[in-house]
Amino acid sequence: MTGEAGHRPDEVPRSDDVRSDAARLREEVGHLRAQLRSKPVISYAQGLLQERYGLADAETAFTLLRQSSQRFNIKLRVLAEAVVRAPRPEGPKGLWFPGRARQAPPSLDVLGLADADHVNRSEVLAAVLSQALVITGTGMGNVQTADRDAHGLRIERHVGLSEDFVSFFAFVGESGTSCARAARDLEQTTVHDVATDPVFTPSARHAILAAGSRACHSVPLVDEEGACKGIVSAHLERPTPDLHPAQLKALGATGQQVGRWLTWHERTVVLDALEHLHATGRLTGTPHPPPQRRRQLE
């Protein structure tokens, strides 16, 4: 007979087993927290689609969301946010965005990605994080994307950072962190020593120090219109001096290319996914008549 985690009741778990179990539990908790953060916007999108296309139930709406998400390789949360944010289609027929012209993607050659039209958003975010870590010579970092509606930043990818760090900084507002300052000022921000820099709130400082970070570089991902699409941050184990001008130039070029690509992705691939969702929704459901027509029928 065995107890939890596969141990016999009279057997003392080995330290390696305990560490493995703890890591697994932290990973599971992280996944659950991510699901809880995404659930409200996905549920809201389901309701919009169910009402808009006269779908049988919320599960049918979720299936349509998932199918479009998978077809266009877009995270379900990202697609749901687009459904909620985009203006309602003018009618049940035709295109959601009539007259839209598809643009060629901006180059991503600084990331070594030759075919910017055939990479997905997750690959680009992973590549920009990897590039920032190589340039700054560290193994800890994260990349965040801007949440316009919530006025803040959300962690999308991370490496070398604790689950406690990721949980604490899952969403950050417009102040109290170096990444928030970089997003506000649209400038690369270096914190030479986390322990003394006044940019952090006390709780944020404690969370960063607890993760083993004593310095960080935050680089805004800025599109050609000057909008911040996200932040990539590199964390270092020791206080750091200023970066070399060549490093600053490389990080700046990386941030600009990725910022432009993210805007292209929103205006092209995400809208393609919404068009597909609109088409499948019309075929699957029974759209309600417009309010004016409904009053005439009554």
XYZ file of C-alpha atoms in Angstrom:
298
model
C 0.000 0.000 0.000
C 1.276 3.445 -0.858
C 0.336 6.919 0.292
C 0.299 10.211 -1.595
C 3.000 10.852 -4.223
C 3.694 7.082 -4.408
C 5.386 6.738 -0.991
C 4.770 3.850 1.416
C 3.211 5.030 4.728
C 6.284 3.878 6.672
C 8.789 5.198 4.139
C 10.511 8.549 4.602
C 10.541 10.347 1.252
C 13.978 11.103 -0.139
C 14.969 14.764 -0.538
C 15.028 14.380 -4.339
C 11.465 13.035 -4.274
C 10.301 15.912 -2.075
C 11.869 18.481 -4.385
C 10.321 16.782 -7.418
C 6.888 16.725 -5.785
C 7.196 20.372 -4.755
C 8.192 21.419 -8.275
C 5.267 19.499 -9.737
C 2.827 21.106 -7.306
C 4.194 24.587 -8.049
C 3.732 23.945 -11.759
C 0.160 22.750 -11.241
C -0.659 25.779 -9.091
C 0.819 28.049 -11.762
C -1.365 26.476 -14.449
C -4.467 26.818 -12.264
C -3.753 30.478 -11.569
C -3.278 31.140 -15.280
C -6.602 29.470 -16.038
C -8.362 31.568 -13.401
C -6.903 34.771 -14.868
C -8.090 33.826 -18.360
C -11.520 32.440 -17.473
C -13.504 35.723 -17.095
C -12.649 37.102 -20.545
C -13.192 33.715 -22.208
C -16.588 33.370 -20.530
C -17.533 36.882 -21.631
C -16.537 36.093 -25.227
C -18.592 32.890 -25.096
C -21.650 34.887 -24.054
C -21.169 37.410 -26.848
C -20.859 34.693 -29.471
C -23.818 32.730 -28.129
C -26.074 35.779 -28.300
C -24.682 37.097 -31.593
C -25.068 33.884 -33.600
C -27.939 32.234 -31.735
C -25.749 29.326 -30.635
C -27.282 26.453 -28.713
C -25.175 26.927 -25.578
C -21.944 28.318 -24.166
C -20.120 25.060 -24.900
C -20.784 25.497 -28.617
C -19.383 29.028 -28.411
C -16.296 27.687 -26.641
C -15.813 25.073 -29.358
C -15.872 27.768 -32.048
C -13.346 29.837 -30.097
C -11.070 26.857 -29.643
C -11.248 25.862 -33.312
C -10.304 29.344 -34.516
C -7.612 29.558 -31.858
C -6.035 26.315 -33.045
C -6.441 27.059 -36.754
C -4.570 30.371 -36.499
C -2.222 29.321 -33.693
C -3.437 32.038 -31.334
C -3.829 31.637 -27.599
C -7.456 31.206 -26.577
C -7.233 34.152 -24.173
C -5.800 36.417 -26.883
C -8.612 35.509 -29.288
C -11.261 35.959 -26.588
C -9.891 39.419 -25.789
C -10.095 40.300 -29.492
C -13.738 39.144 -29.641
C -14.603 41.348 -26.675
C -12.640 44.361 -27.923
C -13.571 44.342 -31.628
C -16.658 46.253 -32.833
C -19.703 44.087 -33.453
C -20.135 42.915 -37.075
C -22.629 45.086 -38.923
C -24.810 42.154 -39.929
C -25.061 38.370 -39.839
C -23.764 38.012 -43.409
C -20.532 38.855 -45.167
C -17.214 39.743 -43.604
C -16.593 41.084 -40.124
C -14.035 43.577 -41.460
C -15.004 44.378 -45.081
C -12.431 46.167 -47.182
C -9.506 45.170 -44.975
C -6.177 44.909 -46.793
C -3.690 42.307 -45.630
C -0.230 43.788 -45.010
C 3.132 42.049 -45.289
C 4.743 41.337 -41.908
C 7.655 43.453 -40.667
C 11.087 41.857 -40.687
C 12.284 39.830 -37.706
C 15.846 39.398 -38.907
C 17.308 40.612 -35.607
C 15.789 37.484 -34.043
C 17.095 35.238 -36.795
C 13.541 34.529 -38.001
C 13.681 34.729 -41.782
C 9.977 34.046 -42.488
C 8.035 36.507 -40.328
C 4.758 35.516 -42.030
C 4.924 31.905 -40.854
C 5.876 32.170 -37.200
C 3.344 32.412 -34.424
C 3.106 34.872 -31.577
C 4.445 32.465 -28.956
C 7.529 31.753 -31.077
C 8.243 35.449 -31.477
C 7.856 36.135 -27.757
C 10.137 33.210 -26.943
C 12.709 34.469 -29.450
C 12.740 38.041 -28.146
C 13.211 36.791 -24.592
C 16.071 34.548 -25.667
C 17.656 37.413 -27.607
C 17.472 39.790 -24.643
C 19.087 37.224 -22.355
C 21.933 36.614 -24.812
C 22.604 40.339 -25.231
C 22.661 40.973 -21.482
C 24.449 37.742 -20.568
C 21.992 36.275 -18.102
C 19.672 33.298 -17.768
C 16.747 34.976 -16.010
C 14.054 37.024 -17.666
C 10.476 37.449 -18.784
C 8.453 39.018 -21.551
C 5.150 40.816 -20.954
C 2.490 42.090 -23.321
C 0.467 45.242 -22.855
C -3.138 44.923 -21.695
C -4.759 48.118 -22.945
C -8.079 47.582 -21.206
C -6.533 46.847 -17.803
C -3.779 49.474 -18.234
C -0.913 47.188 -17.386
C 1.361 44.345 -18.431
C 0.839 40.578 -18.325
C 3.614 37.986 -18.237
C 3.559 35.777 -21.317
C 6.843 33.881 -21.060
C 9.606 33.534 -18.492
C 12.779 31.599 -17.831
C 14.924 31.120 -14.736
C 12.413 32.805 -12.429
C 10.545 31.255 -9.514
C 6.832 30.476 -9.624
C 6.367 32.921 -6.743
C 7.899 35.655 -8.903
C 5.694 34.759 -11.863
C 2.587 34.675 -9.689
C 3.354 38.029 -8.038
C 4.104 39.783 -11.345
C 1.489 37.978 -13.452
C -0.071 41.406 -13.934
C 1.524 44.743 -13.098
C -0.067 48.154 -13.257
C 1.298 51.480 -14.437
C 3.757 52.091 -11.597
C 5.856 50.398 -8.946
C 8.169 48.351 -11.196
C 10.945 48.926 -13.730
C 8.880 47.373 -16.515
C 6.017 49.767 -15.800
C 8.425 52.716 -15.996
C 9.883 51.428 -19.282
C 6.364 51.087 -20.719
C 5.376 54.557 -19.547
C 8.518 56.325 -20.794
C 9.008 54.124 -23.888
C 12.685 53.895 -22.956
C 15.035 51.140 -21.933
C 15.283 51.094 -18.153
C 18.185 49.693 -16.153
C 17.941 49.044 -12.430
C 21.510 48.794 -11.188
C 20.552 47.480 -7.757
C 17.064 46.258 -6.924
C 17.748 46.634 -3.205
C 18.134 50.419 -3.428
C 16.323 51.635 -6.555
C 13.239 53.689 -5.584
C 11.220 52.594 -8.641
C 9.916 49.526 -6.798
C 7.181 49.307 -4.230
C 8.315 47.473 -1.076
C 6.359 44.340 -1.961
C 7.688 44.286 -5.542
C 11.241 44.750 -4.290
C 10.834 41.863 -1.856
C 9.441 39.558 -4.579
C 12.295 40.331 -6.972
C 15.015 39.906 -4.354
C 13.430 36.640 -3.199
C 13.700 35.349 -6.785
C 17.452 35.979 -6.750
C 17.458 39.105 -8.923
C 19.595 42.076 -7.901
C 19.457 44.032 -11.179
C 17.372 44.168 -14.330
C 17.121 45.673 -17.806
C 13.626 46.366 -19.188
C 13.195 47.012 -22.910
C 9.923 48.281 -24.429
C 8.534 46.590 -27.534
C 7.364 49.640 -29.484
C 5.573 49.764 -32.826
C 6.030 52.375 -35.554
C 3.189 54.461 -34.117
C 4.945 54.741 -30.763
C 2.639 52.356 -28.896
C 4.125 50.018 -26.300
C 3.133 46.452 -27.149
C 5.033 44.870 -24.277
C 8.271 44.676 -22.306
C 11.129 42.199 -22.292
C 13.173 42.164 -19.088
C 16.471 40.519 -18.240
C 17.314 39.853 -14.573
C 20.812 39.495 -13.146
C 22.016 37.878 -9.943
C 24.288 40.798 -8.969
C 24.156 44.606 -9.163
C 25.155 45.747 -12.630
C 26.735 48.777 -14.327
C 25.293 50.426 -17.416
C 25.101 48.372 -20.582
C 27.600 48.929 -23.380
C 26.290 51.192 -26.183
C 26.393 48.220 -28.557
C 24.143 46.252 -26.192
C 21.730 49.176 -25.916
C 21.588 49.483 -29.708
C 20.939 45.767 -30.155
C 18.173 45.756 -27.542
C 16.585 48.842 -29.074
C 16.526 47.318 -32.554
C 15.047 44.112 -31.138
C 12.312 45.976 -29.280
C 11.322 47.972 -32.352
C 11.116 45.003 -34.696
C 9.102 42.892 -32.283
C 6.778 45.787 -31.394
C 6.006 46.336 -35.078
C 5.449 42.634 -35.655
C 3.048 42.365 -32.707
C 0.944 45.201 -34.123
C 0.952 43.501 -37.543
C -0.142 40.254 -35.881
C -3.064 41.997 -34.132
C -4.193 43.677 -37.345
C -3.717 40.683 -39.614
C -3.614 37.215 -38.049
C -5.983 37.991 -35.174
C -8.459 39.628 -37.549
C -8.176 36.611 -39.865
C -9.133 34.444 -36.876
C -12.101 36.698 -36.101
C -13.263 36.472 -39.724
C -13.094 32.683 -39.517
C -14.993 32.758 -36.231
C -17.652 34.973 -37.810
C -18.065 32.615 -40.765
C -18.309 29.461 -38.648
C -20.620 31.170 -36.170
C -23.056 32.102 -38.954
C -23.060 28.521 -40.236
C -23.428 26.938 -36.789
C -26.066 29.108 -35.167
C -29.292 30.917 -35.904
C -28.607 34.649 -35.623
C -31.216 36.703 -33.843
C -33.015 39.214 -36.081
C -31.998 42.856 -35.639
C -33.928 44.693 -32.896
C -35.918 46.747 -35.450
C -37.064 43.658 -37.314
C -37.884 41.870 -34.069
C -40.223 44.678 -33.033
C -42.007 44.426 -36.400
C -42.524 40.715 -35.930
C -43.999 41.298 -32.497
